[in-house]
Amino acid sequence: MEDHKTQLLDGKAISAQMKQEIAEEVKRIKEAGGKIPHLAAILVGHDGGSETYVANKVRTCEEVGFKSTLIRFEDEVSEEELLREVDKLNNDPDVDGFIVQLPLPNHISEQRIIEAIDYRKDVDGFHPINVGRMSIGLPCFVSATPAGILELLKRYNIPTCGKHCVVLGRSNIVGKPMATLMMQKNYPGDCTVTVCHSRSANLKEMCLNADIIIVALGVPEFLKADMVKEGAVIVDVGTTRMPSSVTKTGYKLTGDVRFDEVAPKCSYITPVPGGVGPMTIISLMRNTLLAGKKEIYK
Ligand code: GUN
C-alpha cells in the first residue's frame, strides 16, 4: 500500500460553515429591509425517511433565518389535489421556492407534479427546464445532492480537471446530473466521465480505472476495496436505513461504500453519515436563498 494519509471529506463541517455564511446573508437582507427567503415543502404520507429529510429541511430553514411552510397530505391524496396545491404555491408571491418530497404514492405521477412546478420556484432543480439548462451550462437551480457534492470537492480543492470520474447510478436526481456536472467545462468538472449502473458489464474494471468514484446506487456497502485504485477520491451518496439494536432510532444509515476497507486506500472519502447528506440540505438552502434574491430567474 502506498504511503498516504486518508482525508475525510467532512460534509458536516463544510455544511456548518455554509450555514453560517447563509445565515449572515439573511441577517444582512433583514437589516436592509429586504424579503426573507421562504421555502415551502409538500410532504405526502408518513415514510420514515421522507419525514426525517423534510424535518431536517424545515429545521435548517429556521437555523439560517428563512421562513418555511410545511404542507402535509395523507397517502390517499389525489393527483388533482396535489396539482392544486402546486398551483397555489406557484402563485403565492411570498413563497420563493418549494419542493415536493419524493417518492410519491404510486397513484400519483411524479413527473406530472414536477412539471407543474414553476421552474423559477423549483429549488430542487427537478423541472425539465432546470435539467435542460444545467445540461447546457446555463444558470439554473441545480439539484441539491449533485450541487452539494460539487461544493464539497471545491472546498477541499480536489483536482478534477482531466481526471477519470466514474459515477455509479443513473437516477434523475443524482447519477445523471452528477455525470453532466462532472463533465462540464468548469471547476469542479472537466472530467472524463463514465456512468455505470445495474446493467453495466465490467463495472469493477471501470472503477479500478477511476480517479474519482461517486457512488449513488442505494446498495449498502456495494463498493469494496478491490474495486478502488490507490489514492482515489470516493464520494458515497448511499443512505440506506439498516435495522440496528444499538441506536436510539432503531436504524443505522449505511452508505454504498464498505468504508472500513475502502478508506485506507483512498486519498479522500466521505463518511456516512456526515458526508453528502448535510451537503444536500445546505445546497437546498442555498438554492432557496438564490430564489429569494431572484439571482437565477427574475
Ligand atoms: N427524495 C430524495 N431526495 C430528494 C430531494 O433531493 N428532493 C425531493 N423533493 N425529494 C427527494
XYZ file of C-alpha atoms and ligand atoms in Angstrom:
309
model
C 0.000 0.000 0.000
C 1.246 3.477 -0.820
C 2.213 5.834 1.935
C -0.559 8.379 2.134
C -2.984 9.659 4.661
C -6.687 9.353 4.013
C -8.621 12.590 4.473
C -12.289 12.741 5.308
C -14.472 14.957 3.143
C -16.306 16.352 6.137
C -19.741 17.367 4.871
C -20.894 18.094 8.390
C -18.158 20.680 8.942
C -18.419 22.253 5.489
C -22.202 22.466 5.676
C -21.946 24.122 9.094
C -19.619 26.712 7.565
C -22.045 27.277 4.670
C -24.952 27.516 7.086
C -23.175 30.333 8.866
C -22.493 32.100 5.545
C -26.157 31.845 4.543
C -27.374 32.963 7.980
C -25.130 36.034 7.774
C -26.525 36.916 4.386
C -30.103 36.534 5.623
C -29.250 38.820 8.510
C -27.947 41.453 6.079
C -31.109 41.123 3.977
C -33.269 41.585 7.088
C -31.298 44.611 8.220
C -31.666 46.170 4.787
C -35.430 45.622 4.974
C -35.419 43.030 2.188
C -37.609 39.967 1.798
C -36.870 36.959 3.980
C -36.443 33.875 1.762
C -39.378 31.475 2.123
C -39.211 27.736 1.360
C -42.341 25.584 1.294
C -42.284 21.780 1.366
C -45.048 19.376 0.440
C -44.880 16.032 2.246
C -47.234 13.214 1.285
C -47.711 10.300 3.696
C -45.535 9.198 6.587
C -42.492 7.457 5.102
C -39.795 7.495 7.807
C -37.005 8.651 5.509
C -39.077 11.432 3.937
C -40.311 12.592 7.364
C -36.719 12.890 8.552
C -35.478 14.680 5.435
C -38.325 17.204 5.471
C -37.985 17.808 9.212
C -34.262 18.484 8.666
C -35.016 20.891 5.842
C -37.559 22.811 7.929
C -35.189 22.928 10.910
C -32.320 24.178 8.752
C -34.584 26.923 7.359
C -35.148 28.139 10.898
C -31.439 27.971 11.672
C -30.486 30.186 8.731
C -33.380 32.592 9.302
C -35.646 31.599 6.392
C -39.366 31.382 6.602
C -40.641 27.838 5.991
C -44.018 26.230 5.453
C -44.712 22.508 5.668
C -47.798 21.276 3.831
C -48.853 17.723 4.609
C -51.170 15.352 2.793
C -52.184 11.801 3.540
C -51.171 8.972 1.187
C -54.653 8.954 -0.304
C -54.398 12.486 -1.688
C -55.399 12.675 -5.346
C -53.116 13.903 -8.084
C -55.581 16.732 -8.774
C -55.489 17.896 -5.174
C -51.706 17.896 -5.204
C -51.653 19.783 -8.509
C -53.953 22.395 -6.987
C -51.523 22.859 -4.077
C -48.599 23.198 -6.505
C -50.564 25.820 -8.407
C -51.281 27.678 -5.183
C -47.583 27.782 -4.294
C -46.659 28.792 -7.854
C -48.928 31.808 -7.438
C -48.081 32.717 -3.856
C -45.798 35.762 -4.089
C -44.427 35.155 -0.592
C -43.103 31.666 -1.476
C -39.724 31.941 -3.198
C -39.172 28.250 -3.697
C -40.803 24.926 -2.873
C -40.211 21.221 -3.045
C -42.432 18.173 -3.251
C -40.690 15.448 -1.275
C -40.224 12.261 -3.309
C -41.144 9.455 -3.568
C -44.887 9.997 -4.028
C -47.508 7.229 -3.741
C -47.850 5.060 -6.862
C -51.192 6.518 -7.960
C -49.567 9.929 -8.454
C -47.340 10.702 -11.426
C -44.169 12.250 -10.026
C -43.313 13.576 -13.456
C -46.650 15.324 -13.783
C -46.204 17.004 -10.403
C -42.617 18.054 -11.166
C -43.639 19.553 -14.498
C -46.425 21.519 -12.803
C -43.934 23.355 -10.578
C -42.986 26.827 -11.815
C -39.330 26.301 -12.805
C -38.490 29.678 -11.238
C -39.524 28.227 -7.839
C -38.129 24.728 -8.468
C -35.329 24.850 -5.888
C -34.927 21.047 -6.205
C -33.887 21.570 -9.825
C -36.075 18.671 -10.997
C -38.119 20.532 -13.640
C -37.095 19.739 -17.242
C -36.276 23.417 -17.815
C -33.751 23.385 -14.973
C -32.383 19.978 -16.007
C -32.045 21.158 -19.613
C -30.430 24.445 -18.669
C -27.962 22.627 -16.409
C -27.024 20.243 -19.204
C -26.074 23.122 -21.495
C -24.369 25.129 -18.765
C -26.937 27.932 -18.284
C -27.817 29.481 -14.909
C -30.433 27.281 -13.221
C -31.335 25.517 -9.997
C -29.007 22.508 -9.724
C -30.445 19.618 -7.726
C -29.185 19.641 -4.198
C -27.211 16.399 -3.925
C -25.008 16.946 -7.006
C -24.639 20.630 -6.116
C -23.570 19.670 -2.590
C -21.003 17.181 -3.875
C -19.505 19.797 -6.227
C -19.254 22.257 -3.355
C -17.536 19.648 -1.175
C -14.962 18.891 -3.897
C -14.437 22.614 -4.373
C -13.914 23.450 -0.712
C -11.319 20.684 -0.405
C -9.615 21.833 -3.632
C -9.842 18.313 -5.067
C -8.266 18.339 -8.540
C -10.814 17.246 -11.158
C -9.511 18.563 -14.499
C -8.675 15.680 -16.821
C -9.470 13.056 -14.186
C -11.498 9.933 -14.818
C -14.702 10.132 -12.807
C -16.904 7.059 -12.516
C -20.490 7.701 -11.465
C -22.285 4.601 -10.203
C -26.029 5.076 -10.664
C -28.141 6.812 -13.281
C -31.059 8.275 -11.328
C -32.588 11.557 -12.438
C -31.874 13.197 -9.101
C -28.252 12.121 -8.567
C -26.439 9.943 -11.125
C -27.429 11.718 -14.338
C -26.976 15.318 -13.150
C -23.757 14.337 -11.367
C -22.293 12.914 -14.571
C -23.358 16.012 -16.508
C -21.769 18.345 -13.968
C -18.508 16.411 -13.682
C -18.003 16.684 -17.438
C -18.913 20.374 -17.661
C -16.223 22.834 -18.758
C -15.611 24.222 -15.292
C -14.144 23.556 -11.890
C -15.167 21.194 -10.371
C -15.599 19.365 -13.659
C -13.557 18.842 -16.805
C -13.554 15.128 -16.015
C -13.747 12.189 -18.354
C -16.951 10.641 -17.058
C -18.118 7.032 -17.136
C -21.606 6.209 -15.879
C -22.149 2.652 -14.629
C -25.405 1.123 -13.401
C -27.104 -2.136 -12.515
C -26.768 -3.420 -16.092
C -23.133 -2.460 -16.609
C -20.636 -5.139 -17.611
C -17.047 -4.806 -16.286
C -18.089 -2.309 -13.646
C -15.165 -3.383 -11.463
C -12.622 -2.611 -14.211
C -14.209 0.817 -14.726
C -13.957 1.578 -11.014
C -10.350 0.381 -10.801
C -9.564 2.877 -13.546
C -11.239 5.801 -11.759
C -9.578 8.760 -10.041
C -12.918 9.812 -8.565
C -15.852 7.480 -7.820
C -19.277 8.831 -6.932
C -21.489 6.010 -5.702
C -25.252 6.562 -5.827
C -26.760 3.106 -6.196
C -28.595 2.731 -2.901
C -26.958 -0.676 -2.405
C -25.367 -0.870 1.064
C -21.590 -1.470 1.002
C -21.556 -2.104 -2.747
C -18.093 -0.609 -3.359
C -15.348 -2.853 -1.988
C -11.601 -2.284 -1.615
C -10.730 -4.489 -4.609
C -12.696 -2.095 -6.875
C -10.739 1.007 -5.904
C -7.403 2.350 -7.156
C -4.846 3.585 -4.601
C -5.309 7.307 -3.975
C -8.805 7.564 -5.476
C -11.383 10.081 -4.231
C -14.592 8.384 -3.038
C -17.969 10.099 -2.631
C -20.679 7.959 -1.026
C -24.271 9.062 -1.678
C -25.876 5.964 -0.124
C -28.144 6.332 2.898
C -29.904 3.030 3.391
C -31.581 2.607 6.759
C -30.415 -0.677 8.238
C -32.079 -2.044 11.393
C -29.852 -1.577 14.415
C -30.231 -2.509 18.055
C -27.623 -0.023 19.259
C -29.114 3.295 18.081
C -31.991 5.235 19.634
C -33.812 5.413 16.317
C -33.593 1.651 15.766
C -31.740 2.039 12.490
C -28.319 2.946 11.214
C -27.585 4.851 7.993
C -25.421 2.718 5.749
C -23.536 4.011 2.745
C -22.873 2.385 -0.621
C -19.179 2.016 0.239
C -17.589 -0.561 2.537
C -15.929 2.289 4.382
C -13.588 0.364 6.690
C -11.788 -1.444 3.888
C -12.020 1.276 1.190
C -10.931 4.275 3.311
C -7.289 3.189 3.817
C -6.811 3.009 0.037
C -8.124 6.437 -0.920
C -6.893 9.988 -0.719
C -10.296 11.433 0.232
C -13.577 9.797 1.239
C -16.967 10.965 2.520
C -18.277 9.312 5.683
C -21.901 8.164 6.092
C -23.470 9.881 7.927
C -21.818 13.300 7.872
C -20.676 13.395 4.252
C -23.045 14.041 1.373
C -26.258 14.206 3.464
C -25.650 17.540 5.207
C -24.295 18.994 1.951
C -27.592 18.160 0.229
C -29.672 20.042 2.787
C -27.444 23.101 2.800
C -27.459 23.192 -1.014
C -31.237 23.348 -0.936
C -30.898 26.305 1.423
C -28.521 27.977 -0.978
C -30.938 27.435 -3.851
C -33.692 28.962 -1.716
C -31.501 31.983 -0.998
C -30.828 32.371 -4.738
C -34.566 32.091 -5.381
C -35.313 34.713 -2.730
C -32.767 37.076 -4.240
C -34.078 36.367 -7.765
C -30.491 35.672 -8.757
C -31.205 32.990 -11.307
C -34.603 33.985 -12.695
C -36.043 37.476 -12.482
N -36.209 12.415 -2.280
C -34.911 12.033 -2.162
N -34.103 13.088 -2.393
C -34.903 14.143 -2.636
C -34.643 15.517 -2.927
O -33.497 15.970 -3.031
N -35.741 16.293 -3.081
C -37.005 15.816 -3.004
N -38.007 16.660 -3.210
N -37.276 14.559 -2.756
C -36.226 13.725 -2.559
